[in-house]
Amino acid sequence: FYGHINSRLGQISNIQQFFGDTALTTRNTTSQFSDDYSHRIGGKVRYKIDSTSELTYTPSVTIRKSLSDRDFVSEAYNNFQPKLNKSNNLQHAESNTIGYSHDIYYNKSFRKKGRALNITNYLNTSSNDNDQVNDVDNIFFQPQEFVTSLDQLRSRDQNTFRATVNVTYSEPISKNLTLRASNNADYFSDNDDIITYNRPQNGGKYDSLNNQLSNGFKRSGFRNNAALGIRWKLGKVTIGPSVNLQTIDIDNRFVKNSPINQNFTFVLPSLTVQWYSFNFNYRVYAQEPNVNDLQPVQDNTNPLFIQLGNPNLVPAVTHNVSLNFYKYDTKRSITYNSYI
């Protein structure tokens, strides 16, 4: 598959923040032209090993190139001051990404009804190079008017790798009771290098290294989730409680900062209930922070909204509750589906 998307964006937004008797309004105006080129190559191989087992392999390769030019204007004022600041931000960005992923699925059934073994492997690796040029003029009106300028090249190279193996085994204990055991092992590795160059005031190339806005970061870790549960059928109702032992071990290393090692252990419950066409799901899981939220380098591409990562962030524990309804009317060929 080859695709090319040429897009134009015009956007105006107003953001209001309230601090006591002060209402701060930020008005952002965006005009952007983008070109996105993507090429995806994929396939699928299915191999039936014998009458009780099957192996499926689904690989995919993605190549992508993105170009964008953006004119971003931001103005701020409050109910006491009609003008606080204004920023004119011209941005040019180029991004190149190449990635590979695959799914390997092995399924084995047994003569005993209800007994099953499933093994799944998922792998994803990608490399992204992003260069962004910012030419910015900022005007501040309080306490007196003054102007600041920014002309820089921010080069960011990111490499990610994920490999997951999941093994699930089901064993019927009785006609209405099935024991389920699973283990999910996940290895992840991220590299994030940021180098920022300033442009001399007399023009020329972006060759003046800004050491304060440059850093390198590497994270590697292992996440393991072992679960044990049952599937209990009570008439028209099927209940599936389980308990999960999740461990996360992370090694964070920086070019400038000291390394940070993190180890976490969680005991987490989950529950599924099925009644006719209704499905209720409750799940608790822990997720490590996104690599973008850990990078301890200021992102000043919007000088009025500077972002800074926190390398001391810990995994977030999320409680997920959902209720689904699904029914297919065979006579009318109508599907009914809703969820909350």
CSV table of C-alpha atoms in Angstrom, one decimal:
chain,number,residue,atom,x,y,z
A,1,PHE,CA,0.0,0.0,0.0
A,2,TYR,CA,1.3,3.5,-0.9
A,3,GLY,CA,-0.5,6.6,0.2
A,4,HIS,CA,0.0,10.4,0.0
A,5,ILE,CA,-2.0,12.9,2.0
A,6,ASN,CA,-1.8,16.6,1.3
A,7,SER,CA,-3.6,18.6,3.9
A,8,ARG,CA,-4.3,22.1,4.9
A,9,LEU,CA,-5.3,23.1,8.4
A,10,GLY,CA,-6.8,26.4,9.6
A,11,GLN,CA,-7.7,26.5,13.3
A,12,ILE,CA,-8.6,29.1,16.0
A,13,SER,CA,-8.9,28.1,19.6
A,14,ASN,CA,-9.6,30.0,22.8
A,15,ILE,CA,-8.5,28.6,26.2
A,16,GLN,CA,-9.7,30.2,29.4
A,17,GLN,CA,-8.1,29.6,32.8
A,18,PHE,CA,-9.5,31.0,36.1
A,19,PHE,CA,-7.2,32.1,39.0
A,20,GLY,CA,-9.3,33.7,41.8
A,21,ASP,CA,-10.7,36.9,40.3
A,22,THR,CA,-8.5,36.7,37.2
A,23,ALA,CA,-9.6,35.1,33.9
A,24,LEU,CA,-6.7,34.3,31.6
A,25,THR,CA,-7.5,33.8,27.9
A,26,THR,CA,-5.1,32.4,25.4
A,27,ARG,CA,-6.1,32.7,21.7
A,28,ASN,CA,-4.2,30.4,19.3
A,29,THR,CA,-4.3,30.7,15.5
A,30,THR,CA,-2.8,28.0,13.4
A,31,SER,CA,-2.3,27.8,9.6
A,32,GLN,CA,-0.5,24.6,8.5
A,33,PHE,CA,0.3,22.8,5.2
A,34,SER,CA,1.4,19.2,5.4
A,35,ASP,CA,2.5,16.4,3.1
A,36,ASP,CA,2.5,12.8,4.4
A,37,TYR,CA,3.9,9.9,2.3
A,38,SER,CA,3.5,6.3,3.6
A,39,HIS,CA,4.3,2.9,2.2
A,40,ARG,CA,3.1,-0.2,4.0
A,41,ILE,CA,4.1,-3.8,3.0
A,42,GLY,CA,2.5,-6.7,4.8
A,43,GLY,CA,1.6,-10.4,4.5
A,44,LYS,CA,0.2,-13.4,6.3
A,45,VAL,CA,1.3,-17.0,6.5
A,46,ARG,CA,-0.9,-19.7,8.1
A,47,TYR,CA,0.5,-23.1,8.7
A,48,LYS,CA,-1.6,-26.0,10.0
A,49,ILE,CA,0.8,-28.2,11.9
A,50,ASP,CA,-1.7,-31.0,12.5
A,51,SER,CA,-5.4,-31.5,13.2
A,52,THR,CA,-5.1,-29.9,16.7
A,53,SER,CA,-2.6,-27.0,16.2
A,54,GLU,CA,-2.0,-24.0,13.9
A,55,LEU,CA,0.6,-21.3,13.5
A,56,THR,CA,0.0,-17.9,12.0
A,57,TYR,CA,2.7,-15.3,11.1
A,58,THR,CA,1.7,-11.7,10.1
A,59,PRO,CA,4.6,-9.3,9.3
A,60,SER,CA,4.4,-5.7,8.4
A,61,VAL,CA,6.9,-3.0,7.2
A,62,THR,CA,6.1,0.7,7.3
A,63,ILE,CA,8.1,3.6,5.7
A,64,ARG,CA,6.8,7.1,6.2
A,65,LYS,CA,8.0,10.6,5.4
A,66,SER,CA,6.2,13.8,6.7
A,67,LEU,CA,6.7,17.5,5.8
A,68,SER,CA,4.9,20.4,7.3
A,69,ASP,CA,5.0,24.2,7.4
A,70,ARG,CA,3.2,25.9,10.2
A,71,ASP,CA,2.4,29.5,11.2
A,72,PHE,CA,1.3,29.6,14.8
A,73,VAL,CA,0.2,32.8,16.5
A,74,SER,CA,-0.6,32.9,20.2
A,75,GLU,CA,-2.0,35.9,22.2
A,76,ALA,CA,-2.8,36.1,25.9
A,77,TYR,CA,-4.8,38.6,27.9
A,78,ASN,CA,-6.9,38.7,31.1
A,79,ASN,CA,-9.9,40.7,32.4
A,80,PHE,CA,-7.5,43.3,33.9
A,81,GLN,CA,-4.9,43.6,31.1
A,82,PRO,CA,-6.0,43.7,27.4
A,83,LYS,CA,-2.5,42.6,26.3
A,84,LEU,CA,-0.1,40.3,28.1
A,85,ASN,CA,2.0,38.7,25.3
A,86,LYS,CA,2.0,37.6,21.7
A,87,SER,CA,4.1,35.0,19.9
A,88,ASN,CA,4.6,34.6,16.1
A,89,ASN,CA,6.0,31.2,15.6
A,90,LEU,CA,7.1,29.9,12.1
A,91,GLN,CA,7.8,26.1,12.1
A,92,HIS,CA,9.2,23.8,9.5
A,93,ALA,CA,9.3,20.1,10.3
A,94,GLU,CA,10.6,17.0,8.5
A,95,SER,CA,10.2,13.5,9.8
A,96,ASN,CA,11.3,10.1,8.5
A,97,THR,CA,10.1,6.8,10.1
A,98,ILE,CA,10.8,3.2,9.3
A,99,GLY,CA,9.2,0.4,11.3
A,100,TYR,CA,8.7,-3.4,11.4
A,101,SER,CA,6.2,-5.4,13.4
A,102,HIS,CA,4.8,-8.9,13.4
A,103,ASP,CA,2.3,-11.1,15.2
A,104,ILE,CA,3.0,-14.8,15.7
A,105,TYR,CA,0.0,-16.9,17.0
A,106,TYR,CA,0.1,-20.5,18.0
A,107,ASN,CA,-3.1,-22.3,19.0
A,108,LYS,CA,-3.4,-25.9,20.2
A,109,SER,CA,-6.6,-27.7,21.1
A,110,PHE,CA,-6.8,-31.1,22.9
A,111,ARG,CA,-9.1,-34.0,22.9
A,112,LYS,CA,-10.5,-33.0,26.3
A,113,LYS,CA,-13.2,-30.4,25.7
A,114,GLY,CA,-12.3,-27.0,27.0
A,115,ARG,CA,-8.6,-27.6,27.3
A,116,ALA,CA,-6.6,-25.1,25.2
A,117,LEU,CA,-3.1,-23.6,24.8
A,118,ASN,CA,-2.4,-20.3,23.1
A,119,ILE,CA,1.0,-18.7,22.6
A,120,THR,CA,1.3,-15.2,21.1
A,121,ASN,CA,4.4,-13.2,20.1
A,122,TYR,CA,4.2,-9.5,19.2
A,123,LEU,CA,7.3,-7.5,18.1
A,124,ASN,CA,7.5,-3.9,17.1
A,125,THR,CA,10.6,-1.8,16.3
A,126,SER,CA,10.8,1.6,14.7
A,127,SER,CA,13.2,4.5,14.1
A,128,ASN,CA,12.1,8.1,13.8
A,129,ASP,CA,14.2,11.1,12.8
A,130,ASN,CA,12.6,14.5,13.3
A,131,ASP,CA,14.1,17.9,12.5
A,132,GLN,CA,12.1,21.0,13.4
A,133,VAL,CA,13.1,24.6,12.7
A,134,ASN,CA,11.5,27.4,14.8
A,135,ASP,CA,11.7,31.1,14.0
A,136,VAL,CA,9.9,32.9,16.8
A,137,ASP,CA,9.3,36.5,17.9
A,138,ASN,CA,7.8,37.0,21.3
A,139,ILE,CA,6.3,40.3,22.5
A,140,PHE,CA,5.7,40.9,26.2
A,141,PHE,CA,3.6,43.9,27.1
A,142,GLN,CA,3.9,43.9,30.9
A,143,PRO,CA,5.3,45.5,33.0
A,144,GLN,CA,6.8,47.2,29.9
A,145,GLU,CA,7.0,46.1,26.3
A,146,PHE,CA,10.1,44.0,25.3
A,147,VAL,CA,10.8,41.5,22.6
A,148,THR,CA,12.6,38.1,22.6
A,149,SER,CA,13.6,36.0,19.5
A,150,LEU,CA,14.3,32.4,18.9
A,151,ASP,CA,15.8,30.8,15.8
A,152,GLN,CA,16.8,27.2,16.3
A,153,LEU,CA,17.0,23.7,14.9
A,154,ARG,CA,15.7,20.9,17.1
A,155,SER,CA,16.9,17.5,15.9
A,156,ARG,CA,15.3,14.4,17.6
A,157,ASP,CA,16.1,10.8,17.0
A,158,GLN,CA,13.9,8.1,18.6
A,159,ASN,CA,14.3,4.4,18.4
A,160,THR,CA,11.8,2.0,20.0
A,161,PHE,CA,11.7,-1.8,20.5
A,162,ARG,CA,8.9,-4.0,21.9
A,163,ALA,CA,8.8,-7.7,22.2
A,164,THR,CA,5.9,-9.5,24.0
A,165,VAL,CA,5.2,-13.2,24.6
A,166,ASN,CA,1.9,-14.3,26.0
A,167,VAL,CA,1.1,-17.9,27.1
A,168,THR,CA,-2.5,-18.8,28.1
A,169,TYR,CA,-3.7,-22.2,29.2
A,170,SER,CA,-7.2,-23.3,30.0
A,171,GLU,CA,-8.1,-26.5,31.9
A,172,PRO,CA,-11.7,-27.6,32.6
A,173,ILE,CA,-12.2,-28.6,36.2
A,174,SER,CA,-15.9,-29.6,35.8
A,175,LYS,CA,-18.7,-29.0,33.4
A,176,ASN,CA,-19.3,-25.4,34.7
A,177,LEU,CA,-15.8,-24.5,36.0
A,178,THR,CA,-12.6,-23.8,34.0
A,179,LEU,CA,-9.2,-22.8,35.4
A,180,ARG,CA,-7.2,-20.3,33.4
A,181,ALA,CA,-3.5,-19.4,33.8
A,182,SER,CA,-1.5,-17.0,31.8
A,183,ASN,CA,1.8,-15.2,31.7
A,184,ASN,CA,2.6,-12.1,29.7
A,185,ALA,CA,6.3,-11.1,29.4
A,186,ASP,CA,7.2,-7.8,27.7
A,187,TYR,CA,10.6,-6.4,27.0
A,188,PHE,CA,10.9,-2.7,25.9
A,189,SER,CA,13.7,-0.4,24.9
A,190,ASP,CA,13.7,3.3,24.0
A,191,ASN,CA,16.4,5.7,22.8
A,192,ASP,CA,15.6,9.4,22.7
A,193,ASP,CA,18.4,11.8,21.6
A,194,ILE,CA,17.7,15.5,21.3
A,195,ILE,CA,20.3,18.0,19.9
A,196,THR,CA,19.4,21.7,19.6
A,197,TYR,CA,21.4,24.2,17.4
A,198,ASN,CA,21.0,27.9,17.4
A,199,ARG,CA,21.5,30.1,14.3
A,200,PRO,CA,23.9,33.0,14.5
A,201,GLN,CA,22.3,36.4,14.5
A,202,ASN,CA,24.0,37.2,11.1
A,203,GLY,CA,22.3,34.1,9.6
A,204,GLY,CA,24.0,31.1,8.1
A,205,LYS,CA,23.8,27.5,9.2
A,206,TYR,CA,22.3,26.1,12.4
A,207,ASP,CA,25.7,25.0,13.8
A,208,SER,CA,25.9,26.6,17.3
A,209,LEU,CA,25.2,23.8,19.8
A,210,ASN,CA,22.8,24.7,22.6
A,211,ASN,CA,24.0,22.3,25.3
A,212,GLN,CA,21.2,23.3,27.7
A,213,LEU,CA,18.5,22.1,25.3
A,214,SER,CA,20.4,18.9,24.3
A,215,ASN,CA,20.5,15.5,26.0
A,216,GLY,CA,20.4,11.7,25.4
A,217,PHE,CA,18.1,9.2,27.2
A,218,LYS,CA,17.9,5.5,27.0
A,219,ARG,CA,15.3,3.3,28.8
A,220,SER,CA,15.1,-0.4,28.9
A,221,GLY,CA,12.9,-2.6,31.0
A,222,PHE,CA,11.0,-5.8,31.6
A,223,ARG,CA,7.3,-6.1,32.5
A,224,ASN,CA,5.8,-9.4,33.5
A,225,ASN,CA,2.1,-10.2,34.3
A,226,ALA,CA,1.2,-13.6,35.7
A,227,ALA,CA,-2.6,-14.2,36.1
A,228,LEU,CA,-4.7,-17.0,37.6
A,229,GLY,CA,-8.4,-17.1,37.4
A,230,ILE,CA,-11.5,-19.2,36.8
A,231,ARG,CA,-14.5,-19.2,34.4
A,232,TRP,CA,-17.6,-20.2,36.3
A,233,LYS,CA,-20.9,-20.8,34.5
A,234,LEU,CA,-24.0,-20.4,36.7
A,235,GLY,CA,-27.0,-20.9,34.5
A,236,LYS,CA,-27.2,-18.0,32.0
A,237,VAL,CA,-24.4,-16.1,33.8
A,238,THR,CA,-20.7,-16.7,33.4
A,239,ILE,CA,-18.3,-15.1,35.9
A,240,GLY,CA,-14.6,-14.8,35.4
A,241,PRO,CA,-12.6,-13.4,38.4
A,242,SER,CA,-8.8,-13.4,38.4
A,243,VAL,CA,-5.8,-12.0,40.2
A,244,ASN,CA,-2.7,-10.6,38.5
A,245,LEU,CA,0.8,-10.3,39.8
A,246,GLN,CA,2.6,-7.6,37.8
A,247,THR,CA,6.2,-6.6,38.1
A,248,ILE,CA,8.0,-3.8,36.2
A,249,ASP,CA,11.8,-3.3,36.2
A,250,ILE,CA,13.1,-0.2,34.4
A,251,ASP,CA,16.7,1.1,33.8
A,252,ASN,CA,16.8,4.8,32.8
A,253,ARG,CA,20.2,6.2,31.7
A,254,PHE,CA,21.0,9.7,30.6
A,255,VAL,CA,23.9,11.4,28.9
A,256,LYS,CA,24.0,14.2,31.6
A,257,ASN,CA,21.9,13.0,34.5
A,258,SER,CA,22.5,10.2,36.9
A,259,PRO,CA,20.9,6.8,36.1
A,260,ILE,CA,17.6,5.9,37.7
A,261,ASN,CA,16.6,2.3,38.4
A,262,GLN,CA,13.0,1.5,39.2
A,263,ASN,CA,11.4,-1.7,40.5
A,264,PHE,CA,7.6,-2.1,41.1
A,265,THR,CA,5.3,-4.9,42.1
A,266,PHE,CA,1.5,-4.8,41.9
A,267,VAL,CA,-1.2,-7.3,42.8
A,268,LEU,CA,-4.2,-6.4,40.6
A,269,PRO,CA,-7.8,-7.9,40.3
A,270,SER,CA,-9.9,-8.3,37.3
A,271,LEU,CA,-13.5,-9.5,36.7
A,272,THR,CA,-15.7,-10.4,33.7
A,273,VAL,CA,-19.4,-11.1,33.8
A,274,GLN,CA,-21.4,-12.3,30.8
A,275,TRP,CA,-25.2,-12.5,30.8
A,276,TYR,CA,-26.9,-13.2,27.5
A,277,SER,CA,-25.7,-10.4,25.1
A,278,PHE,CA,-24.3,-8.2,28.0
A,279,ASN,CA,-20.6,-8.2,29.0
A,280,PHE,CA,-19.2,-6.5,32.0
A,281,ASN,CA,-15.5,-6.0,32.4
A,282,TYR,CA,-13.4,-4.6,35.2
A,283,ARG,CA,-9.6,-4.5,34.9
A,284,VAL,CA,-6.8,-2.9,36.8
A,285,TYR,CA,-3.4,-2.5,35.1
A,286,ALA,CA,-0.1,-0.6,35.6
A,287,GLN,CA,1.6,1.2,32.8
A,288,GLU,CA,5.0,2.8,32.7
A,289,PRO,CA,5.2,6.5,31.6
A,290,ASN,CA,5.6,7.4,27.9
A,291,VAL,CA,9.2,8.1,27.0
A,292,ASN,CA,8.2,11.7,25.9
A,293,ASP,CA,7.2,12.4,29.5
A,294,LEU,CA,10.5,11.4,30.9
A,295,GLN,CA,13.0,13.4,28.8
A,296,PRO,CA,14.5,16.0,31.1
A,297,VAL,CA,15.1,18.6,28.3
A,298,GLN,CA,12.9,21.6,27.9
A,299,ASP,CA,10.7,21.6,24.8
A,300,ASN,CA,10.7,25.3,23.9
A,301,THR,CA,9.2,25.0,20.4
A,302,ASN,CA,6.3,27.0,21.8
A,303,PRO,CA,8.2,29.5,24.0
A,304,LEU,CA,5.0,30.6,25.8
A,305,PHE,CA,4.2,26.9,26.8
A,306,ILE,CA,7.5,25.2,27.7
A,307,GLN,CA,7.3,21.5,28.5
A,308,LEU,CA,9.7,19.5,30.6
A,309,GLY,CA,9.8,15.8,31.2
A,310,ASN,CA,10.1,14.3,34.7
A,311,PRO,CA,12.5,11.2,34.8
A,312,ASN,CA,11.2,10.3,38.3
A,313,LEU,CA,7.7,9.5,37.1
A,314,VAL,CA,6.3,6.1,38.3
A,315,PRO,CA,3.9,3.8,36.5
A,316,ALA,CA,0.2,4.8,36.6
A,317,VAL,CA,-2.4,2.4,37.9
A,318,THR,CA,-5.5,2.5,35.8
A,319,HIS,CA,-9.0,1.1,36.7
A,320,ASN,CA,-11.0,0.3,33.6
A,321,VAL,CA,-14.7,-0.5,33.7
A,322,SER,CA,-16.8,-1.3,30.7
A,323,LEU,CA,-20.3,-2.6,29.8
A,324,ASN,CA,-21.0,-3.9,26.3
A,325,PHE,CA,-24.0,-5.2,24.5
A,326,TYR,CA,-23.8,-7.1,21.3
A,327,LYS,CA,-26.5,-9.0,19.4
A,328,TYR,CA,-26.9,-10.2,15.8
A,329,ASP,CA,-30.3,-10.6,14.3
A,330,THR,CA,-29.9,-13.5,11.8
A,331,LYS,CA,-33.3,-13.0,10.3
A,332,ARG,CA,-32.9,-9.4,9.5
A,333,SER,CA,-29.0,-9.4,9.2
A,334,ILE,CA,-28.9,-6.5,11.7
A,335,THR,CA,-26.2,-6.1,14.3
A,336,TYR,CA,-26.9,-4.3,17.6
A,337,ASN,CA,-23.8,-3.0,19.4
A,338,SER,CA,-23.5,-0.5,22.3
A,339,TYR,CA,-21.0,0.1,25.1
A,340,ILE,CA,-20.3,2.4,28.0
